[in-house]
């Protein structure tokens, strides 16, 4: 009788949890569809998106001078470029196609979040106080919806949603390792995810060591298992280094990417954009600024050597040197 009562309670709780997950999953997908529809109807596009489209096209026509870019990470461009190559959308459908791709990336991020949230739940089963299963998933889905649709924003043509998916995956893998599953395959997967995360956004290179250290610390036998985190680090570097070497060759110095530098210059130092002409009073002279061809009104020329739809934006690290 006790066993039957326990199984009945467990089954009801499990059923409620599944119903909650299905309902909130439908809500998350439905809201994603609405945001995507709004972006398509308004032909929404931002300056970053134009650059990613240009770079993606450059990769698939082997225009390496435009493709190898130290500011804009390549993975998102590869995805957009491949879709354009396969489907060849008309000019009218180019921006809507991008938003449809973004919606599928959103679904990828949702699946990665569910993987992470489930594994985190498994590591907290013995903790107290403890949320019920339906409450746990309600909290999780509401957090995902807020982060993805309010903070990241689905209409924005950037790789932020893609990187978020890799962050969720990496966190889920670490939670799985903490739960006791610390086989080599998980560490190989972690290295792969971190490498792809770096190719989606440069910032991932800075936080990858934190993920790798956490993966080592949460192992049950961490003193005897240094090899597995080193294996993950090796996979991460194997994926990251080729692009690092390519952009370092372009810039003539070692760099993991110039996006952070450009962001700091513009939003912390307040450096003007797009046509910065230096600060001669302080002896700051840019190496190759855009050319002033008329003073009043100000008219600038920047037709070479950077290509793309808007060369000033395609590689601001060149114009800011």
PDB file of C-alpha atoms in Angstrom:
ATOM      1  CA  UNK A   1       0.000   0.000   0.000  1.00  0.00           C
ATOM      2  CA  UNK A   2       2.771   2.431   0.912  1.00  0.00           C
ATOM      3  CA  UNK A   3       4.632   1.571  -2.286  1.00  0.00           C
ATOM      4  CA  UNK A   4       1.485   2.138  -4.356  1.00  0.00           C
ATOM      5  CA  UNK A   5       0.815   5.480  -2.670  1.00  0.00           C
ATOM      6  CA  UNK A   6       4.410   6.591  -3.224  1.00  0.00           C
ATOM      7  CA  UNK A   7       4.364   5.585  -6.904  1.00  0.00           C
ATOM      8  CA  UNK A   8       1.012   7.320  -7.389  1.00  0.00           C
ATOM      9  CA  UNK A   9       2.325  10.558  -5.859  1.00  0.00           C
ATOM     10  CA  UNK A  10       5.523  10.343  -7.904  1.00  0.00           C
ATOM     11  CA  UNK A  11       3.579   9.737 -11.116  1.00  0.00           C
ATOM     12  CA  UNK A  12       1.274  12.708 -10.468  1.00  0.00           C
ATOM     13  CA  UNK A  13       4.250  14.959  -9.691  1.00  0.00           C
ATOM     14  CA  UNK A  14       6.061  13.767 -12.812  1.00  0.00           C
ATOM     15  CA  UNK A  15       2.946  14.338 -14.926  1.00  0.00           C
ATOM     16  CA  UNK A  16       2.520  17.871 -13.540  1.00  0.00           C
ATOM     17  CA  UNK A  17       6.172  18.573 -14.266  1.00  0.00           C
ATOM     18  CA  UNK A  18       5.817  17.372 -17.864  1.00  0.00           C
ATOM     19  CA  UNK A  19       2.648  19.428 -18.364  1.00  0.00           C
ATOM     20  CA  UNK A  20       4.435  22.496 -16.998  1.00  0.00           C
ATOM     21  CA  UNK A  21       7.402  21.953 -19.304  1.00  0.00           C
ATOM     22  CA  UNK A  22       5.220  21.472 -22.383  1.00  0.00           C
ATOM     23  CA  UNK A  23       3.122  24.563 -21.577  1.00  0.00           C
ATOM     24  CA  UNK A  24       6.140  26.831 -21.028  1.00  0.00           C
ATOM     25  CA  UNK A  25       8.000  25.372 -23.995  1.00  0.00           C
ATOM     26  CA  UNK A  26       5.024  26.241 -26.195  1.00  0.00           C
ATOM     27  CA  UNK A  27       4.955  29.722 -24.615  1.00  0.00           C
ATOM     28  CA  UNK A  28       8.686  30.263 -25.280  1.00  0.00           C
ATOM     29  CA  UNK A  29       8.406  29.068 -28.883  1.00  0.00           C
ATOM     30  CA  UNK A  30       5.223  31.072 -29.475  1.00  0.00           C
ATOM     31  CA  UNK A  31       6.800  34.275 -28.179  1.00  0.00           C
ATOM     32  CA  UNK A  32       9.841  33.570 -30.350  1.00  0.00           C
ATOM     33  CA  UNK A  33       7.562  33.215 -33.398  1.00  0.00           C
ATOM     34  CA  UNK A  34       5.870  36.549 -32.602  1.00  0.00           C
ATOM     35  CA  UNK A  35       9.206  38.341 -32.177  1.00  0.00           C
ATOM     36  CA  UNK A  36      10.475  36.836 -35.433  1.00  0.00           C
ATOM     37  CA  UNK A  37       7.291  37.820 -37.286  1.00  0.00           C
ATOM     38  CA  UNK A  38       7.594  41.401 -36.006  1.00  0.00           C
ATOM     39  CA  UNK A  39      11.238  41.554 -37.123  1.00  0.00           C
ATOM     40  CA  UNK A  40      10.345  40.207 -40.583  1.00  0.00           C
ATOM     41  CA  UNK A  41       7.393  42.577 -41.047  1.00  0.00           C
ATOM     42  CA  UNK A  42       9.530  45.597 -40.160  1.00  0.00           C
ATOM     43  CA  UNK A  43      12.503  44.390 -42.257  1.00  0.00           C
ATOM     44  CA  UNK A  44      14.553  44.880 -39.095  1.00  0.00           C
ATOM     45  CA  UNK A  45      18.325  45.077 -39.514  1.00  0.00           C
ATOM     46  CA  UNK A  46      21.178  46.563 -37.491  1.00  0.00           C
ATOM     47  CA  UNK A  47      24.655  47.665 -38.529  1.00  0.00           C
ATOM     48  CA  UNK A  48      26.323  44.557 -37.057  1.00  0.00           C
ATOM     49  CA  UNK A  49      24.033  42.351 -39.119  1.00  0.00           C
ATOM     50  CA  UNK A  50      25.155  43.964 -42.384  1.00  0.00           C
ATOM     51  CA  UNK A  51      28.768  43.216 -41.462  1.00  0.00           C
ATOM     52  CA  UNK A  52      28.022  39.570 -40.645  1.00  0.00           C
ATOM     53  CA  UNK A  53      26.186  39.191 -43.958  1.00  0.00           C
ATOM     54  CA  UNK A  54      29.100  40.731 -45.868  1.00  0.00           C
ATOM     55  CA  UNK A  55      31.645  38.500 -44.125  1.00  0.00           C
ATOM     56  CA  UNK A  56      29.523  35.379 -44.621  1.00  0.00           C
ATOM     57  CA  UNK A  57      29.245  36.047 -48.349  1.00  0.00           C
ATOM     58  CA  UNK A  58      32.997  36.768 -48.513  1.00  0.00           C
ATOM     59  CA  UNK A  59      33.858  33.351 -47.035  1.00  0.00           C
ATOM     60  CA  UNK A  60      31.836  31.506 -49.660  1.00  0.00           C
ATOM     61  CA  UNK A  61      33.303  33.435 -52.578  1.00  0.00           C
ATOM     62  CA  UNK A  62      36.841  32.991 -51.156  1.00  0.00           C
ATOM     63  CA  UNK A  63      37.382  36.732 -50.642  1.00  0.00           C
ATOM     64  CA  UNK A  64      39.765  36.169 -47.755  1.00  0.00           C
ATOM     65  CA  UNK A  65      40.787  39.825 -47.390  1.00  0.00           C
ATOM     66  CA  UNK A  66      37.200  40.653 -46.402  1.00  0.00           C
ATOM     67  CA  UNK A  67      36.381  37.373 -44.677  1.00  0.00           C
ATOM     68  CA  UNK A  68      39.237  37.191 -42.158  1.00  0.00           C
ATOM     69  CA  UNK A  69      38.068  39.918 -39.817  1.00  0.00           C
ATOM     70  CA  UNK A  70      39.523  40.658 -36.348  1.00  0.00           C
ATOM     71  CA  UNK A  71      36.373  42.386 -35.039  1.00  0.00           C
ATOM     72  CA  UNK A  72      33.464  40.152 -36.101  1.00  0.00           C
ATOM     73  CA  UNK A  73      33.675  36.480 -35.079  1.00  0.00           C
ATOM     74  CA  UNK A  74      33.225  33.951 -37.894  1.00  0.00           C
ATOM     75  CA  UNK A  75      30.724  31.267 -36.836  1.00  0.00           C
ATOM     76  CA  UNK A  76      27.570  33.371 -37.173  1.00  0.00           C
ATOM     77  CA  UNK A  77      28.837  34.663 -40.534  1.00  0.00           C
ATOM     78  CA  UNK A  78      29.426  31.088 -41.711  1.00  0.00           C
ATOM     79  CA  UNK A  79      25.834  30.177 -40.846  1.00  0.00           C
ATOM     80  CA  UNK A  80      24.365  33.213 -42.627  1.00  0.00           C
ATOM     81  CA  UNK A  81      26.683  32.772 -45.613  1.00  0.00           C
ATOM     82  CA  UNK A  82      25.807  29.091 -45.971  1.00  0.00           C
ATOM     83  CA  UNK A  83      22.063  29.794 -45.838  1.00  0.00           C
ATOM     84  CA  UNK A  84      22.421  32.519 -48.478  1.00  0.00           C
ATOM     85  CA  UNK A  85      24.494  30.186 -50.642  1.00  0.00           C
ATOM     86  CA  UNK A  86      21.958  27.341 -50.400  1.00  0.00           C
ATOM     87  CA  UNK A  87      18.711  29.308 -50.724  1.00  0.00           C
ATOM     88  CA  UNK A  88      19.875  32.399 -52.675  1.00  0.00           C
ATOM     89  CA  UNK A  89      17.124  34.673 -51.311  1.00  0.00           C
ATOM     90  CA  UNK A  90      16.099  37.698 -53.371  1.00  0.00           C
ATOM     91  CA  UNK A  91      16.912  41.169 -52.063  1.00  0.00           C
ATOM     92  CA  UNK A  92      13.373  41.410 -50.684  1.00  0.00           C
ATOM     93  CA  UNK A  93      13.817  38.163 -48.727  1.00  0.00           C
ATOM     94  CA  UNK A  94      17.412  38.568 -47.550  1.00  0.00           C
ATOM     95  CA  UNK A  95      16.581  40.224 -44.221  1.00  0.00           C
ATOM     96  CA  UNK A  96      13.563  37.939 -43.490  1.00  0.00           C
ATOM     97  CA  UNK A  97      15.799  34.921 -44.173  1.00  0.00           C
ATOM     98  CA  UNK A  98      18.242  36.178 -41.552  1.00  0.00           C
ATOM     99  CA  UNK A  99      15.440  36.431 -38.984  1.00  0.00           C
ATOM    100  CA  UNK A 100      14.254  32.914 -39.770  1.00  0.00           C
ATOM    101  CA  UNK A 101      17.832  31.720 -39.164  1.00  0.00           C
ATOM    102  CA  UNK A 102      17.831  33.660 -35.880  1.00  0.00           C
ATOM    103  CA  UNK A 103      14.632  31.876 -34.864  1.00  0.00           C
ATOM    104  CA  UNK A 104      16.267  28.475 -35.381  1.00  0.00           C
ATOM    105  CA  UNK A 105      19.258  29.667 -33.344  1.00  0.00           C
ATOM    106  CA  UNK A 106      16.741  30.670 -30.658  1.00  0.00           C
ATOM    107  CA  UNK A 107      15.345  27.114 -30.683  1.00  0.00           C
ATOM    108  CA  UNK A 108      18.908  25.811 -30.360  1.00  0.00           C
ATOM    109  CA  UNK A 109      19.454  28.080 -27.344  1.00  0.00           C
ATOM    110  CA  UNK A 110      16.169  26.880 -25.807  1.00  0.00           C
ATOM    111  CA  UNK A 111      17.230  23.226 -26.153  1.00  0.00           C
ATOM    112  CA  UNK A 112      20.633  24.048 -24.630  1.00  0.00           C
ATOM    113  CA  UNK A 113      18.933  25.833 -21.738  1.00  0.00           C
ATOM    114  CA  UNK A 114      16.673  22.838 -21.059  1.00  0.00           C
ATOM    115  CA  UNK A 115      19.755  20.581 -21.029  1.00  0.00           C
ATOM    116  CA  UNK A 116      21.488  22.879 -18.536  1.00  0.00           C
ATOM    117  CA  UNK A 117      18.450  23.403 -16.307  1.00  0.00           C
ATOM    118  CA  UNK A 118      17.755  19.675 -16.126  1.00  0.00           C
ATOM    119  CA  UNK A 119      21.358  18.871 -15.157  1.00  0.00           C
ATOM    120  CA  UNK A 120      21.483  21.652 -12.579  1.00  0.00           C
ATOM    121  CA  UNK A 121      18.297  20.191 -11.088  1.00  0.00           C
ATOM    122  CA  UNK A 122      19.963  16.788 -10.823  1.00  0.00           C
ATOM    123  CA  UNK A 123      22.833  18.275  -8.805  1.00  0.00           C
ATOM    124  CA  UNK A 124      20.488  19.938  -6.301  1.00  0.00           C
ATOM    125  CA  UNK A 125      18.257  16.976  -5.449  1.00  0.00           C
ATOM    126  CA  UNK A 126      19.756  16.673  -1.963  1.00  0.00           C
ATOM    127  CA  UNK A 127      19.783  20.410  -1.257  1.00  0.00           C
ATOM    128  CA  UNK A 128      17.155  22.015   0.927  1.00  0.00           C
ATOM    129  CA  UNK A 129      14.911  23.910   0.808  1.00  0.00           C
ATOM    130  CA  UNK A 130      13.960  22.549  -2.583  1.00  0.00           C
ATOM    131  CA  UNK A 131      11.532  23.792  -5.205  1.00  0.00           C
ATOM    132  CA  UNK A 132       8.980  21.372  -6.560  1.00  0.00           C
ATOM    133  CA  UNK A 133       9.597  20.094 -10.080  1.00  0.00           C
ATOM    134  CA  UNK A 134       6.859  22.247 -11.700  1.00  0.00           C
ATOM    135  CA  UNK A 135       8.092  25.337  -9.818  1.00  0.00           C
ATOM    136  CA  UNK A 136      11.680  24.633 -10.869  1.00  0.00           C
ATOM    137  CA  UNK A 137      10.730  24.496 -14.554  1.00  0.00           C
ATOM    138  CA  UNK A 138       8.415  27.515 -14.291  1.00  0.00           C
ATOM    139  CA  UNK A 139      11.303  29.555 -12.876  1.00  0.00           C
ATOM    140  CA  UNK A 140      13.672  28.240 -15.546  1.00  0.00           C
ATOM    141  CA  UNK A 141      11.485  28.994 -18.546  1.00  0.00           C
ATOM    142  CA  UNK A 142      10.610  32.473 -17.266  1.00  0.00           C
ATOM    143  CA  UNK A 143      14.319  33.207 -16.834  1.00  0.00           C
ATOM    144  CA  UNK A 144      15.056  31.954 -20.352  1.00  0.00           C
ATOM    145  CA  UNK A 145      12.262  34.017 -21.901  1.00  0.00           C
ATOM    146  CA  UNK A 146      13.422  37.150 -20.090  1.00  0.00           C
ATOM    147  CA  UNK A 147      17.100  36.668 -20.958  1.00  0.00           C
ATOM    148  CA  UNK A 148      16.595  35.706 -24.603  1.00  0.00           C
ATOM    149  CA  UNK A 149      13.758  38.024 -25.617  1.00  0.00           C
ATOM    150  CA  UNK A 150      14.439  41.044 -23.391  1.00  0.00           C
ATOM    151  CA  UNK A 151      18.189  41.128 -22.789  1.00  0.00           C
ATOM    152  CA  UNK A 152      19.577  39.437 -25.929  1.00  0.00           C
ATOM    153  CA  UNK A 153      16.608  40.335 -28.182  1.00  0.00           C
ATOM    154  CA  UNK A 154      15.659  38.008 -31.004  1.00  0.00           C
ATOM    155  CA  UNK A 155      15.321  40.761 -33.614  1.00  0.00           C
ATOM    156  CA  UNK A 156      18.991  41.797 -33.235  1.00  0.00           C
ATOM    157  CA  UNK A 157      21.168  40.341 -36.002  1.00  0.00           C
ATOM    158  CA  UNK A 158      24.107  39.399 -33.778  1.00  0.00           C
ATOM    159  CA  UNK A 159      25.696  36.133 -32.568  1.00  0.00           C
ATOM    160  CA  UNK A 160      24.674  36.783 -28.947  1.00  0.00           C
ATOM    161  CA  UNK A 161      21.906  34.151 -28.970  1.00  0.00           C
ATOM    162  CA  UNK A 162      24.280  31.628 -30.509  1.00  0.00           C
ATOM    163  CA  UNK A 163      26.890  32.248 -27.826  1.00  0.00           C
ATOM    164  CA  UNK A 164      24.210  32.012 -25.128  1.00  0.00           C
ATOM    165  CA  UNK A 165      23.402  28.515 -26.390  1.00  0.00           C
ATOM    166  CA  UNK A 166      27.042  27.468 -26.032  1.00  0.00           C
ATOM    167  CA  UNK A 167      27.220  28.986 -22.537  1.00  0.00           C
ATOM    168  CA  UNK A 168      24.127  26.980 -21.532  1.00  0.00           C
ATOM    169  CA  UNK A 169      25.681  23.828 -23.001  1.00  0.00           C
ATOM    170  CA  UNK A 170      28.990  24.358 -21.192  1.00  0.00           C
ATOM    171  CA  UNK A 171      27.218  24.996 -17.879  1.00  0.00           C
ATOM    172  CA  UNK A 172      25.046  21.908 -18.379  1.00  0.00           C
ATOM    173  CA  UNK A 173      28.102  19.747 -19.055  1.00  0.00           C
ATOM    174  CA  UNK A 174      29.775  20.996 -15.859  1.00  0.00           C
ATOM    175  CA  UNK A 175      26.589  20.254 -13.891  1.00  0.00           C
ATOM    176  CA  UNK A 176      26.582  16.745 -15.378  1.00  0.00           C
ATOM    177  CA  UNK A 177      30.216  16.261 -14.330  1.00  0.00           C
ATOM    178  CA  UNK A 178      29.348  17.454 -10.809  1.00  0.00           C
ATOM    179  CA  UNK A 179      26.541  14.888 -10.683  1.00  0.00           C
ATOM    180  CA  UNK A 180      29.155  12.128 -11.098  1.00  0.00           C
ATOM    181  CA  UNK A 181      29.321  11.555 -14.861  1.00  0.00           C
ATOM    182  CA  UNK A 182      32.919  12.604 -15.515  1.00  0.00           C
ATOM    183  CA  UNK A 183      33.876  10.439 -18.493  1.00  0.00           C
ATOM    184  CA  UNK A 184      36.312  11.587 -21.159  1.00  0.00           C
ATOM    185  CA  UNK A 185      33.500  12.209 -23.675  1.00  0.00           C
ATOM    186  CA  UNK A 186      32.080  15.009 -21.516  1.00  0.00           C
ATOM    187  CA  UNK A 187      35.425  16.786 -21.363  1.00  0.00           C
ATOM    188  CA  UNK A 188      35.882  16.412 -25.112  1.00  0.00           C
ATOM    189  CA  UNK A 189      32.365  17.857 -25.538  1.00  0.00           C
ATOM    190  CA  UNK A 190      33.219  20.728 -23.192  1.00  0.00           C
ATOM    191  CA  UNK A 191      36.318  21.622 -25.202  1.00  0.00           C
ATOM    192  CA  UNK A 192      34.305  21.480 -28.434  1.00  0.00           C
ATOM    193  CA  UNK A 193      31.536  23.695 -27.024  1.00  0.00           C
ATOM    194  CA  UNK A 194      34.003  26.271 -25.674  1.00  0.00           C
ATOM    195  CA  UNK A 195      35.847  26.358 -29.009  1.00  0.00           C
ATOM    196  CA  UNK A 196      32.632  26.909 -30.951  1.00  0.00           C
ATOM    197  CA  UNK A 197      31.654  29.511 -28.362  1.00  0.00           C
ATOM    198  CA  UNK A 198      34.859  31.437 -29.088  1.00  0.00           C
ATOM    199  CA  UNK A 199      34.153  31.274 -32.832  1.00  0.00           C
ATOM    200  CA  UNK A 200      30.731  32.756 -32.115  1.00  0.00           C
ATOM    201  CA  UNK A 201      32.011  35.586 -29.853  1.00  0.00           C
ATOM    202  CA  UNK A 202      35.532  36.574 -28.826  1.00  0.00           C
ATOM    203  CA  UNK A 203      34.463  37.049 -25.206  1.00  0.00           C
ATOM    204  CA  UNK A 204      34.153  33.285 -24.819  1.00  0.00           C
ATOM    205  CA  UNK A 205      37.962  32.973 -24.956  1.00  0.00           C
ATOM    206  CA  UNK A 206      38.198  35.007 -21.742  1.00  0.00           C
ATOM    207  CA  UNK A 207      35.743  32.900 -19.770  1.00  0.00           C
ATOM    208  CA  UNK A 208      36.758  29.484 -21.157  1.00  0.00           C
ATOM    209  CA  UNK A 209      39.508  29.080 -18.486  1.00  0.00           C
ATOM    210  CA  UNK A 210      36.840  29.579 -15.796  1.00  0.00           C
ATOM    211  CA  UNK A 211      34.705  26.804 -17.283  1.00  0.00           C
ATOM    212  CA  UNK A 212      37.749  24.517 -17.560  1.00  0.00           C
ATOM    213  CA  UNK A 213      38.767  25.159 -13.953  1.00  0.00           C
ATOM    214  CA  UNK A 214      35.217  24.514 -12.749  1.00  0.00           C
ATOM    215  CA  UNK A 215      35.143  21.250 -14.712  1.00  0.00           C
ATOM    216  CA  UNK A 216      38.294  20.166 -12.868  1.00  0.00           C
ATOM    217  CA  UNK A 217      37.045  21.287  -9.434  1.00  0.00           C
ATOM    218  CA  UNK A 218      33.669  19.534  -9.583  1.00  0.00           C
ATOM    219  CA  UNK A 219      35.159  16.118 -10.398  1.00  0.00           C
ATOM    220  CA  UNK A 220      34.923  13.595  -7.612  1.00  0.00           C
ATOM    221  CA  UNK A 221      38.538  12.507  -8.132  1.00  0.00           C
ATOM    222  CA  UNK A 222      40.031  15.814  -9.241  1.00  0.00           C
ATOM    223  CA  UNK A 223      43.525  15.157  -7.846  1.00  0.00           C
ATOM    224  CA  UNK A 224      43.960  12.134 -10.087  1.00  0.00           C
ATOM    225  CA  UNK A 225      42.039  13.542 -13.073  1.00  0.00           C
ATOM    226  CA  UNK A 226      43.998  16.534 -14.322  1.00  0.00           C
ATOM    227  CA  UNK A 227      44.303  14.844 -17.727  1.00  0.00           C
ATOM    228  CA  UNK A 228      40.623  15.282 -18.580  1.00  0.00           C
ATOM    229  CA  UNK A 229      40.497  19.083 -18.095  1.00  0.00           C
ATOM    230  CA  UNK A 230      43.746  19.317 -20.077  1.00  0.00           C
ATOM    231  CA  UNK A 231      42.100  17.263 -22.816  1.00  0.00           C
ATOM    232  CA  UNK A 232      39.182  19.727 -22.873  1.00  0.00           C
ATOM    233  CA  UNK A 233      41.637  22.640 -22.995  1.00  0.00           C
ATOM    234  CA  UNK A 234      43.487  20.993 -25.884  1.00  0.00           C
ATOM    235  CA  UNK A 235      40.268  20.568 -27.893  1.00  0.00           C
ATOM    236  CA  UNK A 236      39.343  24.183 -27.162  1.00  0.00           C
ATOM    237  CA  UNK A 237      42.729  25.463 -28.381  1.00  0.00           C
ATOM    238  CA  UNK A 238      42.664  23.170 -31.421  1.00  0.00           C
ATOM    239  CA  UNK A 239      39.433  24.833 -32.543  1.00  0.00           C
ATOM    240  CA  UNK A 240      40.366  28.390 -31.528  1.00  0.00           C
ATOM    241  CA  UNK A 241      44.001  28.721 -32.600  1.00  0.00           C
ATOM    242  CA  UNK A 242      43.591  28.608 -36.417  1.00  0.00           C
ATOM    243  CA  UNK A 243      41.335  31.680 -36.373  1.00  0.00           C
ATOM    244  CA  UNK A 244      43.554  33.418 -33.806  1.00  0.00           C
ATOM    245  CA  UNK A 245      46.595  32.899 -36.047  1.00  0.00           C
ATOM    246  CA  UNK A 246      44.701  34.208 -39.079  1.00  0.00           C
ATOM    247  CA  UNK A 247      43.541  37.444 -37.443  1.00  0.00           C
ATOM    248  CA  UNK A 248      46.913  37.910 -35.725  1.00  0.00           C
ATOM    249  CA  UNK A 249      48.521  37.763 -39.161  1.00  0.00           C
ATOM    250  CA  UNK A 250      46.054  40.382 -40.432  1.00  0.00           C
ATOM    251  CA  UNK A 251      46.763  42.757 -37.529  1.00  0.00           C
ATOM    252  CA  UNK A 252      50.518  42.127 -37.425  1.00  0.00           C
ATOM    253  CA  UNK A 253      50.369  41.306 -33.706  1.00  0.00           C
ATOM    254  CA  UNK A 254      48.998  38.545 -31.480  1.00  0.00           C
ATOM    255  CA  UNK A 255      45.291  39.060 -30.846  1.00  0.00           C
ATOM    256  CA  UNK A 256      42.308  36.892 -29.955  1.00  0.00           C
ATOM    257  CA  UNK A 257      40.026  39.565 -31.451  1.00  0.00           C
ATOM    258  CA  UNK A 258      39.612  43.331 -31.501  1.00  0.00           C
ATOM    259  CA  UNK A 259      35.910  43.566 -30.571  1.00  0.00           C
ATOM    260  CA  UNK A 260      36.632  44.242 -26.889  1.00  0.00           C
ATOM    261  CA  UNK A 261      39.136  46.984 -27.720  1.00  0.00           C
ATOM    262  CA  UNK A 262      36.728  48.718 -30.101  1.00  0.00           C
ATOM    263  CA  UNK A 263      33.873  48.506 -27.589  1.00  0.00           C
ATOM    264  CA  UNK A 264      36.062  49.987 -24.838  1.00  0.00           C
ATOM    265  CA  UNK A 265      37.258  52.834 -27.074  1.00  0.00           C
ATOM    266  CA  UNK A 266      33.740  53.779 -28.133  1.00  0.00           C
ATOM    267  CA  UNK A 267      31.694  53.270 -24.976  1.00  0.00           C
ATOM    268  CA  UNK A 268      34.234  53.920 -22.212  1.00  0.00           C
ATOM    269  CA  UNK A 269      36.670  56.374 -23.781  1.00  0.00           C
ATOM    270  CA  UNK A 270      33.893  57.998 -25.821  1.00  0.00           C
ATOM    271  CA  UNK A 271      35.865  57.894 -29.075  1.00  0.00           C
ATOM    272  CA  UNK A 272      33.790  59.293 -31.966  1.00  0.00           C
ATOM    273  CA  UNK A 273      32.385  56.895 -34.560  1.00  0.00           C
ATOM    274  CA  UNK A 274      32.470  56.510 -37.501  1.00  0.00           C
ATOM    275  CA  UNK A 275      34.878  59.185 -38.762  1.00  0.00           C
ATOM    276  CA  UNK A 276      37.456  59.578 -36.012  1.00  0.00           C
ATOM    277  CA  UNK A 277      40.216  61.928 -37.111  1.00  0.00           C
ATOM    278  CA  UNK A 278      42.416  61.652 -34.026  1.00  0.00           C
ATOM    279  CA  UNK A 279      43.230  64.357 -31.504  1.00  0.00           C
ATOM    280  CA  UNK A 280      46.063  66.486 -32.898  1.00  0.00           C
ATOM    281  CA  UNK A 281      46.113  68.738 -29.796  1.00  0.00           C
ATOM    282  CA  UNK A 282      47.206  65.716 -27.745  1.00  0.00           C
ATOM    283  CA  UNK A 283      49.475  64.338 -30.428  1.00  0.00           C
ATOM    284  CA  UNK A 284      47.109  61.483 -31.299  1.00  0.00           C
ATOM    285  CA  UNK A 285      47.220  60.938 -35.056  1.00  0.00           C
ATOM    286  CA  UNK A 286      45.420  57.930 -36.623  1.00  0.00           C
ATOM    287  CA  UNK A 287      47.522  55.810 -38.962  1.00  0.00           C
ATOM    288  CA  UNK A 288      44.886  55.643 -41.692  1.00  0.00           C
ATOM    289  CA  UNK A 289      41.681  57.578 -40.970  1.00  0.00           C
ATOM    290  CA  UNK A 290      38.888  58.158 -43.458  1.00  0.00           C
ATOM    291  CA  UNK A 291      39.828  60.921 -45.888  1.00  0.00           C
ATOM    292  CA  UNK A 292      38.254  64.378 -45.493  1.00  0.00           C
ATOM    293  CA  UNK A 293      37.379  65.634 -48.979  1.00  0.00           C
ATOM    294  CA  UNK A 294      35.169  68.566 -47.945  1.00  0.00           C
ATOM    295  CA  UNK A 295      35.102  70.531 -44.692  1.00  0.00           C
ATOM    296  CA  UNK A 296      31.685  72.174 -44.601  1.00  0.00           C
ATOM    297  CA  UNK A 297      29.576  70.164 -44.781  1.00  0.00           C
ATOM    298  CA  UNK A 298      31.939  67.385 -43.710  1.00  0.00           C
ATOM    299  CA  UNK A 299      32.371  64.791 -46.451  1.00  0.00           C
ATOM    300  CA  UNK A 300      34.558  61.694 -46.048  1.00  0.00           C
ATOM    301  CA  UNK A 301      35.937  59.121 -48.478  1.00  0.00           C
ATOM    302  CA  UNK A 302      36.834  55.584 -47.417  1.00  0.00           C
ATOM    303  CA  UNK A 303      36.559  53.435 -50.515  1.00  0.00           C
ATOM    304  CA  UNK A 304      39.700  51.397 -49.843  1.00  0.00           C
ATOM    305  CA  UNK A 305      41.436  49.255 -48.679  1.00  0.00           C
ATOM    306  CA  UNK A 306      38.565  47.785 -46.600  1.00  0.00           C
ATOM    307  CA  UNK A 307      35.665  46.324 -48.586  1.00  0.00           C
ATOM    308  CA  UNK A 308      32.075  45.526 -47.679  1.00  0.00           C
ATOM    309  CA  UNK A 309      28.825  47.480 -47.699  1.00  0.00           C
ATOM    310  CA  UNK A 310      30.118  50.040 -45.182  1.00  0.00           C
ATOM    311  CA  UNK A 311      33.920  49.734 -44.831  1.00  0.00           C
ATOM    312  CA  UNK A 312      34.147  52.002 -41.762  1.00  0.00           C
ATOM    313  CA  UNK A 313      31.957  49.538 -39.846  1.00  0.00           C
ATOM    314  CA  UNK A 314      33.316  46.335 -41.385  1.00  0.00           C
ATOM    315  CA  UNK A 315      36.704  46.716 -39.673  1.00  0.00           C
ATOM    316  CA  UNK A 316      36.758  49.650 -37.247  1.00  0.00           C
ATOM    317  CA  UNK A 317      40.050  48.355 -35.804  1.00  0.00           C
ATOM    318  CA  UNK A 318      41.746  49.445 -39.055  1.00  0.00           C
ATOM    319  CA  UNK A 319      40.342  53.003 -39.006  1.00  0.00           C
ATOM    320  CA  UNK A 320      41.013  53.397 -35.251  1.00  0.00           C
ATOM    321  CA  UNK A 321      44.704  52.417 -35.457  1.00  0.00           C
TER     322      UNK A 321
END
